[in-house]
Short mmCIF file of N, CA and C in Angstrom, two decimals:
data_model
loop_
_atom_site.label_atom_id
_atom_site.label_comp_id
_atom_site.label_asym_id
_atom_site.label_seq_id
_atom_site.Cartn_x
_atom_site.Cartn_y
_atom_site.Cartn_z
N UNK A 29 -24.37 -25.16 13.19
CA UNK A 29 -23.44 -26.04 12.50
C UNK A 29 -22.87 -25.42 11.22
N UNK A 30 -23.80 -24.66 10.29
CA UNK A 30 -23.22 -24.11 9.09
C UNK A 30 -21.82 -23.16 9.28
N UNK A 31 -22.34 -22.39 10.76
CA UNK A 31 -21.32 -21.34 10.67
C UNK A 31 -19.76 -22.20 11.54
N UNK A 32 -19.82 -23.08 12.01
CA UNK A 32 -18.54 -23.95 12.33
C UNK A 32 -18.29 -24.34 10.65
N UNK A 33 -19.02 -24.79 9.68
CA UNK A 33 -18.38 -25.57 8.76
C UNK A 33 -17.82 -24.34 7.67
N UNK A 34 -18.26 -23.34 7.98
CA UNK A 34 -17.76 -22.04 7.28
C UNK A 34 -16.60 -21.39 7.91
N UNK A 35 -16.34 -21.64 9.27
CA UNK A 35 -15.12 -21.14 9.82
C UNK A 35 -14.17 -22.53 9.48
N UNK A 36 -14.47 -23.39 9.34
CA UNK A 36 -13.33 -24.14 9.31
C UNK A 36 -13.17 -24.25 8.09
N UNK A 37 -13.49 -23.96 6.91
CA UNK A 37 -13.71 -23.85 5.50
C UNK A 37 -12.32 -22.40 5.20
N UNK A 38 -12.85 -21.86 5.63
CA UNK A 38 -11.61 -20.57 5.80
C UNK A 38 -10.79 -20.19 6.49
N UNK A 39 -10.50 -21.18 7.55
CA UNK A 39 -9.71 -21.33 8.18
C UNK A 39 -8.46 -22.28 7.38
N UNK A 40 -9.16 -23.20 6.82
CA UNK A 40 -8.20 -24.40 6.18
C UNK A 40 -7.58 -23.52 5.09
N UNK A 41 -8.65 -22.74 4.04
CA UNK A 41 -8.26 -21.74 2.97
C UNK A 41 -6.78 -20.69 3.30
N UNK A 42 -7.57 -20.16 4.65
CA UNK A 42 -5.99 -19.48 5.30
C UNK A 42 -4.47 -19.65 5.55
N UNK A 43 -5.15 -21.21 5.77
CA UNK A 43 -3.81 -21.69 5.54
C UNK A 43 -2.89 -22.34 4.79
N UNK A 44 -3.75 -22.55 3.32
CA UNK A 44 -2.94 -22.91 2.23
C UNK A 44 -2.89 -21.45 1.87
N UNK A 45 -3.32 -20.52 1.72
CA UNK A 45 -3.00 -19.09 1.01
C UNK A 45 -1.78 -18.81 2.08
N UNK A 46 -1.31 -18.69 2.90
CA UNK A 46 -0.26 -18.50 3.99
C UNK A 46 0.90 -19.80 3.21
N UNK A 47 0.49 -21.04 3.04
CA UNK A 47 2.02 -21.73 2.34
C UNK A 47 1.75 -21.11 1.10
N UNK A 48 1.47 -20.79 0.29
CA UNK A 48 1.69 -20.48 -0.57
C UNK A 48 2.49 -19.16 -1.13
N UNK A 49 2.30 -18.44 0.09
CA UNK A 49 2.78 -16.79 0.61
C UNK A 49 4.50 -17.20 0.45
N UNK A 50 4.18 -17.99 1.31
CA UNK A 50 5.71 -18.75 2.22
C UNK A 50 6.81 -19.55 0.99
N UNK A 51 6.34 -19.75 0.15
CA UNK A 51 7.22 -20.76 -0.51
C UNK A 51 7.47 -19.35 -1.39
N UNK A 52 6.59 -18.51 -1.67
CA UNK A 52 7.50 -17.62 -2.68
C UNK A 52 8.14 -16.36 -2.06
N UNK A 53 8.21 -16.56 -0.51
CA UNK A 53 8.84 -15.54 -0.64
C UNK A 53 10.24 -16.18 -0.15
N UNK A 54 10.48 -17.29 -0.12
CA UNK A 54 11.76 -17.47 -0.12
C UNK A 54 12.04 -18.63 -1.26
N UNK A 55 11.32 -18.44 -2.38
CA UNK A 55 11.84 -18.79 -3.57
C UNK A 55 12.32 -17.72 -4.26
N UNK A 56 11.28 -16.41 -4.96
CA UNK A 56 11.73 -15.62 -5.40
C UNK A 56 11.86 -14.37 -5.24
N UNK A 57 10.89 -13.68 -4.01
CA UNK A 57 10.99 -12.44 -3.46
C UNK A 57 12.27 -12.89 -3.18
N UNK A 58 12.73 -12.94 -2.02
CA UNK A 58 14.18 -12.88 -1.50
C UNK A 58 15.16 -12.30 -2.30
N UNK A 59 15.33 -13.07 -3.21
CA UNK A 59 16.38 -12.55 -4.34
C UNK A 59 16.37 -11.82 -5.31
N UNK A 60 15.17 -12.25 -5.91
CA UNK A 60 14.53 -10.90 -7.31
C UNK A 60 14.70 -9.61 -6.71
N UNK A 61 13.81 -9.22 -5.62
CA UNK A 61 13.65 -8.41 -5.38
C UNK A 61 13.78 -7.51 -4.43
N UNK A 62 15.43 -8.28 -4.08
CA UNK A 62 15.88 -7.27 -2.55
C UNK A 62 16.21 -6.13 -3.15
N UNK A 63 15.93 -5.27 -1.78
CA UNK A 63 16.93 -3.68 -2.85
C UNK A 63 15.88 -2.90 -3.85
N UNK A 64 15.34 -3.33 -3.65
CA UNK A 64 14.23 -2.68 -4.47
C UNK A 64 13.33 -1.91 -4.10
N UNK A 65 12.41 -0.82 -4.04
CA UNK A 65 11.73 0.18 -3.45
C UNK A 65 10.11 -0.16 -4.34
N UNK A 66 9.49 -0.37 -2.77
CA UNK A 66 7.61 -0.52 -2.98
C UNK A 66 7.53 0.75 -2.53
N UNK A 67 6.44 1.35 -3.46
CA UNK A 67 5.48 2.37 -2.78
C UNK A 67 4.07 2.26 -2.62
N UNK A 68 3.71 2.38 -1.66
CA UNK A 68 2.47 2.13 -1.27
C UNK A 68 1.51 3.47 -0.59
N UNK A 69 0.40 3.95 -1.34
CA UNK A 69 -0.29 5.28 -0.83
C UNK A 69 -1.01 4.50 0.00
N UNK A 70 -1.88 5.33 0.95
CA UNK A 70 -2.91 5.30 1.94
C UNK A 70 -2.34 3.98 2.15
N UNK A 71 -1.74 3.82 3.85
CA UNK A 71 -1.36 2.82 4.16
C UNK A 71 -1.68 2.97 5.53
N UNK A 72 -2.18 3.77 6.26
CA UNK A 72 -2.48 4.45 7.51
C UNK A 72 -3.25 3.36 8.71
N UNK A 73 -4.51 3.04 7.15
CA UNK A 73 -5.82 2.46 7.83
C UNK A 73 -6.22 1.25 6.84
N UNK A 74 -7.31 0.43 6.88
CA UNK A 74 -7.95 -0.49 6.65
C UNK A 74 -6.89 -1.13 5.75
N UNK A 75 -7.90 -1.80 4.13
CA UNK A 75 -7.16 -2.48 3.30
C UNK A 75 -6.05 -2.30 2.79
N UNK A 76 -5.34 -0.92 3.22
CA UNK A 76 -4.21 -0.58 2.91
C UNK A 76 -2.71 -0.67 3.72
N UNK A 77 -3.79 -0.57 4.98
CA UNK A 77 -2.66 -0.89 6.24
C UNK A 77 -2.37 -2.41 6.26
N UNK A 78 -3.61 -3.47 5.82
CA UNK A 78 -4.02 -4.53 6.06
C UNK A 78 -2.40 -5.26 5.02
N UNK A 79 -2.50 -4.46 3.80
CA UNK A 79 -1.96 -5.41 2.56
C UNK A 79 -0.40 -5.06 3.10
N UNK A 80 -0.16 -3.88 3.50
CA UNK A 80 1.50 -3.20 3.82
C UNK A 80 1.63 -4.39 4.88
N UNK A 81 1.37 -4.64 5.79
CA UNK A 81 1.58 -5.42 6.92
C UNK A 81 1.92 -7.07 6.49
N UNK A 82 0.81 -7.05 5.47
CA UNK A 82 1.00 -8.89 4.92
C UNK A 82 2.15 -8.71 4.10
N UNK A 83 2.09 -7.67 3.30
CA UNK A 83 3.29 -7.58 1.93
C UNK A 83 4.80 -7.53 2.94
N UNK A 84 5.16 -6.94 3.84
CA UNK A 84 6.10 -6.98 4.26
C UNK A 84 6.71 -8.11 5.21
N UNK A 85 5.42 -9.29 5.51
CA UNK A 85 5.91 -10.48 6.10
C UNK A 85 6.28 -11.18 5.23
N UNK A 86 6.02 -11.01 3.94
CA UNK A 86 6.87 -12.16 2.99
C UNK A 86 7.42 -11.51 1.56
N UNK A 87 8.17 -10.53 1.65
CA UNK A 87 8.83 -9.51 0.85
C UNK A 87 10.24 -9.22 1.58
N UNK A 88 10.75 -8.86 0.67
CA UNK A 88 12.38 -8.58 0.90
C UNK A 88 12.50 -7.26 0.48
N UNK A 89 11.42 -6.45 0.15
CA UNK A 89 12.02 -5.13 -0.24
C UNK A 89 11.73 -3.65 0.70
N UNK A 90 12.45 -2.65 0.05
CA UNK A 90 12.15 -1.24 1.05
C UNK A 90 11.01 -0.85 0.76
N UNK A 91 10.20 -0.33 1.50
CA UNK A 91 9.23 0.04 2.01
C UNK A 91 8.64 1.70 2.09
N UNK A 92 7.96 2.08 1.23
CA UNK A 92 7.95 3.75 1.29
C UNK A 92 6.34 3.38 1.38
N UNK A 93 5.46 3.95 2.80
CA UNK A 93 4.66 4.32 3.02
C UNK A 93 4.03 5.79 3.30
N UNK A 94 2.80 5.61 2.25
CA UNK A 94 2.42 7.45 2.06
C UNK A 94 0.93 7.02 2.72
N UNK A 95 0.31 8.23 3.71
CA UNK A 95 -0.66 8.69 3.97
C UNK A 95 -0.92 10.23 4.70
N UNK A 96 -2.28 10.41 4.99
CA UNK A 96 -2.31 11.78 5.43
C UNK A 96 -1.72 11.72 7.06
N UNK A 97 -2.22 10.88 7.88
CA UNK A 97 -1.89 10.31 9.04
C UNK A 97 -0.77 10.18 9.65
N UNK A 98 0.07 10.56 9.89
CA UNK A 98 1.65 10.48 10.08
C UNK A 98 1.87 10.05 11.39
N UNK A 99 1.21 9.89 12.63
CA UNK A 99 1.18 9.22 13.96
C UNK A 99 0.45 7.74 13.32
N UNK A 100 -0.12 7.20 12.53
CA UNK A 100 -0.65 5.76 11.96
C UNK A 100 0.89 5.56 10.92
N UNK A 101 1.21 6.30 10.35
CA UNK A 101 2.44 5.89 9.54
C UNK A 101 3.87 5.70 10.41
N UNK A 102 3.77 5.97 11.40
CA UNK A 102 4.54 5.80 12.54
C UNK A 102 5.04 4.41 13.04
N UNK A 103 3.47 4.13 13.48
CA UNK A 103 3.07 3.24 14.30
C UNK A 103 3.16 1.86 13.22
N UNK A 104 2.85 2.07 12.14
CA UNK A 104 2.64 0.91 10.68
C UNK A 104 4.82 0.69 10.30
N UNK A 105 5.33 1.78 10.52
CA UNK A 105 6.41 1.68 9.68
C UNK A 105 7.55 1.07 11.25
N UNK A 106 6.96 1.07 12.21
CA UNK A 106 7.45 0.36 13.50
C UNK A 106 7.18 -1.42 13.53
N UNK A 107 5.63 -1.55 13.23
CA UNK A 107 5.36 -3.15 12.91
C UNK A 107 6.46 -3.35 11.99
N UNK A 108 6.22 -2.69 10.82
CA UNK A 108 6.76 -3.68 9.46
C UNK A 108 8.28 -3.48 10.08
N UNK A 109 9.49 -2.56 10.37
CA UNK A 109 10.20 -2.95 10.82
C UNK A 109 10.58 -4.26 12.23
N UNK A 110 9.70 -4.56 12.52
CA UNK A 110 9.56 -5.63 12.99
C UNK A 110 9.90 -6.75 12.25
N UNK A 111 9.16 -6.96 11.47
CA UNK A 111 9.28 -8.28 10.71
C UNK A 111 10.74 -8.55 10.50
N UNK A 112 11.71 -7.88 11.15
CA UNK A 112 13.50 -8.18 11.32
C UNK A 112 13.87 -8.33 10.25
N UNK A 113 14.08 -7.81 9.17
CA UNK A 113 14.93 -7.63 7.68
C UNK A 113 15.73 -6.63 7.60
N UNK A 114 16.64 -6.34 8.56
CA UNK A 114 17.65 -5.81 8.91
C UNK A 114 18.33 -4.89 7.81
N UNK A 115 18.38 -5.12 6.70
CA UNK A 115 18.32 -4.68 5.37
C UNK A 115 17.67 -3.71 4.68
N UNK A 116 16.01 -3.64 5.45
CA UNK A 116 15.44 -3.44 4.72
C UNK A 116 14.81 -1.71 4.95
N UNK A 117 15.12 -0.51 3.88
CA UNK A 117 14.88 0.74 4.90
C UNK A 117 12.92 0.63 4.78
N UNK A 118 12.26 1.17 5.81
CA UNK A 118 11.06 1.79 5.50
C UNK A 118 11.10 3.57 5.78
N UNK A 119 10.23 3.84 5.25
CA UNK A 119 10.27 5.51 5.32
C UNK A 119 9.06 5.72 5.01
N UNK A 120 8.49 6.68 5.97
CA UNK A 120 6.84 7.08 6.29
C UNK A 120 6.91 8.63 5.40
N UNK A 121 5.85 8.34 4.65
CA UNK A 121 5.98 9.95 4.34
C UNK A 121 4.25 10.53 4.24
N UNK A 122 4.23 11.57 4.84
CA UNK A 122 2.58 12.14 5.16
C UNK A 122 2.59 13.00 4.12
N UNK A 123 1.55 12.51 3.47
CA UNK A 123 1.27 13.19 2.07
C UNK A 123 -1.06 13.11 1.88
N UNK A 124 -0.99 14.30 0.95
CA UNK A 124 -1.92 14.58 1.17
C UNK A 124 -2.16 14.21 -0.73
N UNK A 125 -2.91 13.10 -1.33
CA UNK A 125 -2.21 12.98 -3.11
C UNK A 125 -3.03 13.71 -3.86
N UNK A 126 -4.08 14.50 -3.05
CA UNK A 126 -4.59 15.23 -3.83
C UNK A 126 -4.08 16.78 -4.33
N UNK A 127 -2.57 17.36 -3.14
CA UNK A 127 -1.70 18.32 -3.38
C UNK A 127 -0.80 17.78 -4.59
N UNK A 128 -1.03 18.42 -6.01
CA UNK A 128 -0.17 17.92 -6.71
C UNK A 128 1.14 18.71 -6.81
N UNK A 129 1.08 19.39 -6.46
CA UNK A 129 3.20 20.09 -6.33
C UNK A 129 3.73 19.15 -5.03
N UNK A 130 2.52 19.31 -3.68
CA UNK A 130 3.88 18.05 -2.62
C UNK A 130 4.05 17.15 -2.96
N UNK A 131 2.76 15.69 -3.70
CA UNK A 131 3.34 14.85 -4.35
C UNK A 131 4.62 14.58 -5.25
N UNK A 132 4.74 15.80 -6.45
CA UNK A 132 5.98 15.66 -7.11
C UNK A 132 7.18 16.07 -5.95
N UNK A 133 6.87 16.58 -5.40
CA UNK A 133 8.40 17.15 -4.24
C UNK A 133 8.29 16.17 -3.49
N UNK A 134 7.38 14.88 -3.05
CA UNK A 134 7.38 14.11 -1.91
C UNK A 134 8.97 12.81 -2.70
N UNK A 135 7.95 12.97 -4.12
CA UNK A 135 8.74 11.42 -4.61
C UNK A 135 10.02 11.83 -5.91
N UNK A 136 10.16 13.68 -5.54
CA UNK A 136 11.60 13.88 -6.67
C UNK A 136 13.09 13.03 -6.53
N UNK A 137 12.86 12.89 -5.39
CA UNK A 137 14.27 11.70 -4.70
C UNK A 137 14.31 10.54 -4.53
N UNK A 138 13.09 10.21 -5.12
CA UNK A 138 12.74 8.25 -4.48
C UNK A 138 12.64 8.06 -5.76
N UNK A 139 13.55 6.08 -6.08
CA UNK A 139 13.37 5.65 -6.97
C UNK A 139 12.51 4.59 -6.53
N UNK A 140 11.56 4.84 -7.05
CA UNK A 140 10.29 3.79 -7.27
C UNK A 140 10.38 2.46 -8.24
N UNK A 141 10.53 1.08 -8.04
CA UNK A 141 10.35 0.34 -8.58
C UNK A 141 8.85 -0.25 -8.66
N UNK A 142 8.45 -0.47 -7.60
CA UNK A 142 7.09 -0.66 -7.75
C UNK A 142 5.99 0.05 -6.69
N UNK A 143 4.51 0.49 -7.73
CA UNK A 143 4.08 1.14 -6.97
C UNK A 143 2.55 0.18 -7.01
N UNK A 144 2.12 1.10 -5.44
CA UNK A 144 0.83 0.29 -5.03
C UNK A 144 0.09 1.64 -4.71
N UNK A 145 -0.72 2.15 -5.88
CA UNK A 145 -1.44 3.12 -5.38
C UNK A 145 -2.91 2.88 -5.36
N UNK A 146 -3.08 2.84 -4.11
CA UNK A 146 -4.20 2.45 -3.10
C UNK A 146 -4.82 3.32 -2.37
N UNK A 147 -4.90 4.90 -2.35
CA UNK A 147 -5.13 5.69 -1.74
C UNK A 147 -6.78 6.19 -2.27
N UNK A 148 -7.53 5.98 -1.55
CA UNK A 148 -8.69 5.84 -2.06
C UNK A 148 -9.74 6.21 -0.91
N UNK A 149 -10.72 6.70 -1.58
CA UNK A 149 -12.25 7.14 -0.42
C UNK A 149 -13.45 7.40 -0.85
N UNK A 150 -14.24 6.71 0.06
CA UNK A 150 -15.87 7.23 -0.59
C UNK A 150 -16.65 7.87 0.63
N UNK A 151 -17.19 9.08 0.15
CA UNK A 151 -17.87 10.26 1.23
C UNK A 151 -19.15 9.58 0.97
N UNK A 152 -19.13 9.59 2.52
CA UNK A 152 -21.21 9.17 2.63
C UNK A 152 -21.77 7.75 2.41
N UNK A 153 -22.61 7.44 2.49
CA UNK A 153 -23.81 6.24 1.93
C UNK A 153 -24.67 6.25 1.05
N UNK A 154 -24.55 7.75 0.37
CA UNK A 154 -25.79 8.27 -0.16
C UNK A 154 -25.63 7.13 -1.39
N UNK A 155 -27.12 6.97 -2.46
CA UNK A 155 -27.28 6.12 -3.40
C UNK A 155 -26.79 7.17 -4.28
N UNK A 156 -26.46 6.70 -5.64
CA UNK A 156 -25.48 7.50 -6.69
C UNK A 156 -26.69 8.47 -7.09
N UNK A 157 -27.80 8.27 -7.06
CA UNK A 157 -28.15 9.35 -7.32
C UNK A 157 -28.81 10.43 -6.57
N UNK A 158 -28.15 10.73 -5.36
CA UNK A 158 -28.07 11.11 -4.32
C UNK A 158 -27.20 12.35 -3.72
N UNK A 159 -26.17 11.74 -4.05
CA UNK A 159 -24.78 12.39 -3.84
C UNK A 159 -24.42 13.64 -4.35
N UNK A 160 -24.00 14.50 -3.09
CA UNK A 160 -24.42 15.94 -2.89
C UNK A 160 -23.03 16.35 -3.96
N UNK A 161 -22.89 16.77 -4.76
CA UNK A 161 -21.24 17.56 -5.80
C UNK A 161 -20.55 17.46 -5.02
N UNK A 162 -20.13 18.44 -3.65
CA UNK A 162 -19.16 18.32 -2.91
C UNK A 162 -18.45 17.04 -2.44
N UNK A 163 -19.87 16.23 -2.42
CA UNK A 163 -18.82 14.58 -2.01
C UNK A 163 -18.26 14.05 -3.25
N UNK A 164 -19.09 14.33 -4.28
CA UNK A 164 -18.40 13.58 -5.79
C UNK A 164 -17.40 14.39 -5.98
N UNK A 165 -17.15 15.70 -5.65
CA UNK A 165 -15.84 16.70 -6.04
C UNK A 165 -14.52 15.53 -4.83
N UNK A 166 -14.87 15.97 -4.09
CA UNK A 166 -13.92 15.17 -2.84
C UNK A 166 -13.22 13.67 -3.23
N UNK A 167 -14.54 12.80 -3.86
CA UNK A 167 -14.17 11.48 -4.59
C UNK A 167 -13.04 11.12 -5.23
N UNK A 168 -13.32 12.35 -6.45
CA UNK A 168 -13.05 12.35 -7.54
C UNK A 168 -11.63 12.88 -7.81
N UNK A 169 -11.32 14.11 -6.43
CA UNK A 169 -10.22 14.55 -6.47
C UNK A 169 -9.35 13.23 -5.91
N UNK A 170 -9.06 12.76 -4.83
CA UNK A 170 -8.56 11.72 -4.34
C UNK A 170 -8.37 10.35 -5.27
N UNK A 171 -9.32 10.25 -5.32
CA UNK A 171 -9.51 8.46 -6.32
C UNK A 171 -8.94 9.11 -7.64
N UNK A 172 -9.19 9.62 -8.65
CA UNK A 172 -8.62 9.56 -9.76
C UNK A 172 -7.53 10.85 -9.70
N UNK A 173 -7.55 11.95 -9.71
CA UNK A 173 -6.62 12.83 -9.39
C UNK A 173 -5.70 12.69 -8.72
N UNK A 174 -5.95 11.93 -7.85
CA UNK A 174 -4.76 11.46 -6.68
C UNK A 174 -4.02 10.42 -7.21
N UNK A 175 -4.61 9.34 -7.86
CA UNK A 175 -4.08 8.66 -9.16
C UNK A 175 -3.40 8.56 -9.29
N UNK A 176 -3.79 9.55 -10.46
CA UNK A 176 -3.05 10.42 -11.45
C UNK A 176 -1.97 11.13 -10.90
N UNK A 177 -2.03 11.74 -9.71
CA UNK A 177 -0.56 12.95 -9.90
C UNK A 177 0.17 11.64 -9.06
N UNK A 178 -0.29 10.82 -8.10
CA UNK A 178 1.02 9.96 -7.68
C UNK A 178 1.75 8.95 -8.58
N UNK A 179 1.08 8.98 -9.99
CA UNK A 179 1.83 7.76 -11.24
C UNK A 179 2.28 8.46 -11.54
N UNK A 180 2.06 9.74 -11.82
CA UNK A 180 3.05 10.88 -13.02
C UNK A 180 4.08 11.48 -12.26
N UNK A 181 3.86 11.04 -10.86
CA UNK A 181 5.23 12.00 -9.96
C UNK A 181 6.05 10.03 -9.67
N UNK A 182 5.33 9.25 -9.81
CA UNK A 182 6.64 8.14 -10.01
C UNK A 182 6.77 7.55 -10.93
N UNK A 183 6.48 7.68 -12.31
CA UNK A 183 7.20 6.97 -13.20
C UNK A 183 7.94 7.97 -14.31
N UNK A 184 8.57 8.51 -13.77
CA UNK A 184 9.77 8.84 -14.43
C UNK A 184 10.95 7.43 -13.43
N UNK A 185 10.51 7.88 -12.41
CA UNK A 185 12.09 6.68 -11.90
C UNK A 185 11.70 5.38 -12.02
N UNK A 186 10.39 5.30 -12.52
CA UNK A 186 10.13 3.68 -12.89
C UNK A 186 10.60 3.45 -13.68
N UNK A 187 10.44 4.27 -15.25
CA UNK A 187 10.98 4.41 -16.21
C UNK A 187 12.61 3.92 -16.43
N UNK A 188 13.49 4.73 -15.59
CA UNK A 188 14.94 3.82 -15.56
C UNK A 188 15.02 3.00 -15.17
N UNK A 189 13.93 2.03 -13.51
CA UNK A 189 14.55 0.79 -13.18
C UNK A 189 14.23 0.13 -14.11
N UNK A 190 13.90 0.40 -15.09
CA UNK A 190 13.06 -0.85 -15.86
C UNK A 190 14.50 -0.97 -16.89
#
């Protein structure tokens, strides 16, 4: 019985977070923010593929998806053109954010209004004090380095939309 009163508990939740999705994106996405360019890293797989997919059912804007994966950025930038916004460009780009010269050459031509950098990974299970250098080197390059060079290679053009 608990686990029926817990599915229907978040089930009901689902569906006020869904009107609530709904009323703004055709209150103020629509108009604020047509024409406008999202960027979104690691969008390939899990919570990243998860949020690109929801963000583009109730968003009005273009769509620049970055991961290493370029047959998943394919396949992701085919759904979201789905969602029929005829308007709206998406563009897959396979990027690796821990290369910091392709990053700046990926995004020297894209004006970025808003970015979603989400590109993120953790090597192993090991407990923190565990963890062999090479996986904390690997971490560390990606999660913060990767960061880092994908904010500093887009906000210069953030800088003017603003």
């Amino acid at each position: 019985p608990s686990t029926t009163v817990k599915k229907q508990a978040a089930d009901k939740h689902q569906i006020q977070i869904n009107s609530v999705k709904h009323e703004s994106h055709e209150t103020s996405s629509t108009n604020r923010h047509a024409g406008k360019n999202l960027v979104r890293t690691e969008t390939s797989s899990g919570i990243g593929r998860a949020c690109a997919l929801e963000f583009a059912q109730h968003t009005n804007v273009n769509r620049v998806v970055v991961a290493r994966r370029l047959d998943h950025l394919h396949t992701l930038r085919d759904e979201i053109a789905a969602f029929n916004y005829p308007q709206v460009k998406v563009t897959a780009i396979q990027l690796d954010v821990t290369d910091r010269s392709a990053v700046f050459s990926a995004f020297k031509d894209i004006e970025v209004d808003v970015l979603v950098n989400n590109a993120g990974l953790a090597v192993g299970v090991d407990h923190v004090a565990d963890i062999p250098e090479d996986s904390f080197d690997t971490m560390f390059a990606v999660n913060v380095k990767g960061a880092m060079n994908v904010m500093q290679a887009c906000l210069p053009s953030m800088k003017v939309s603003f």
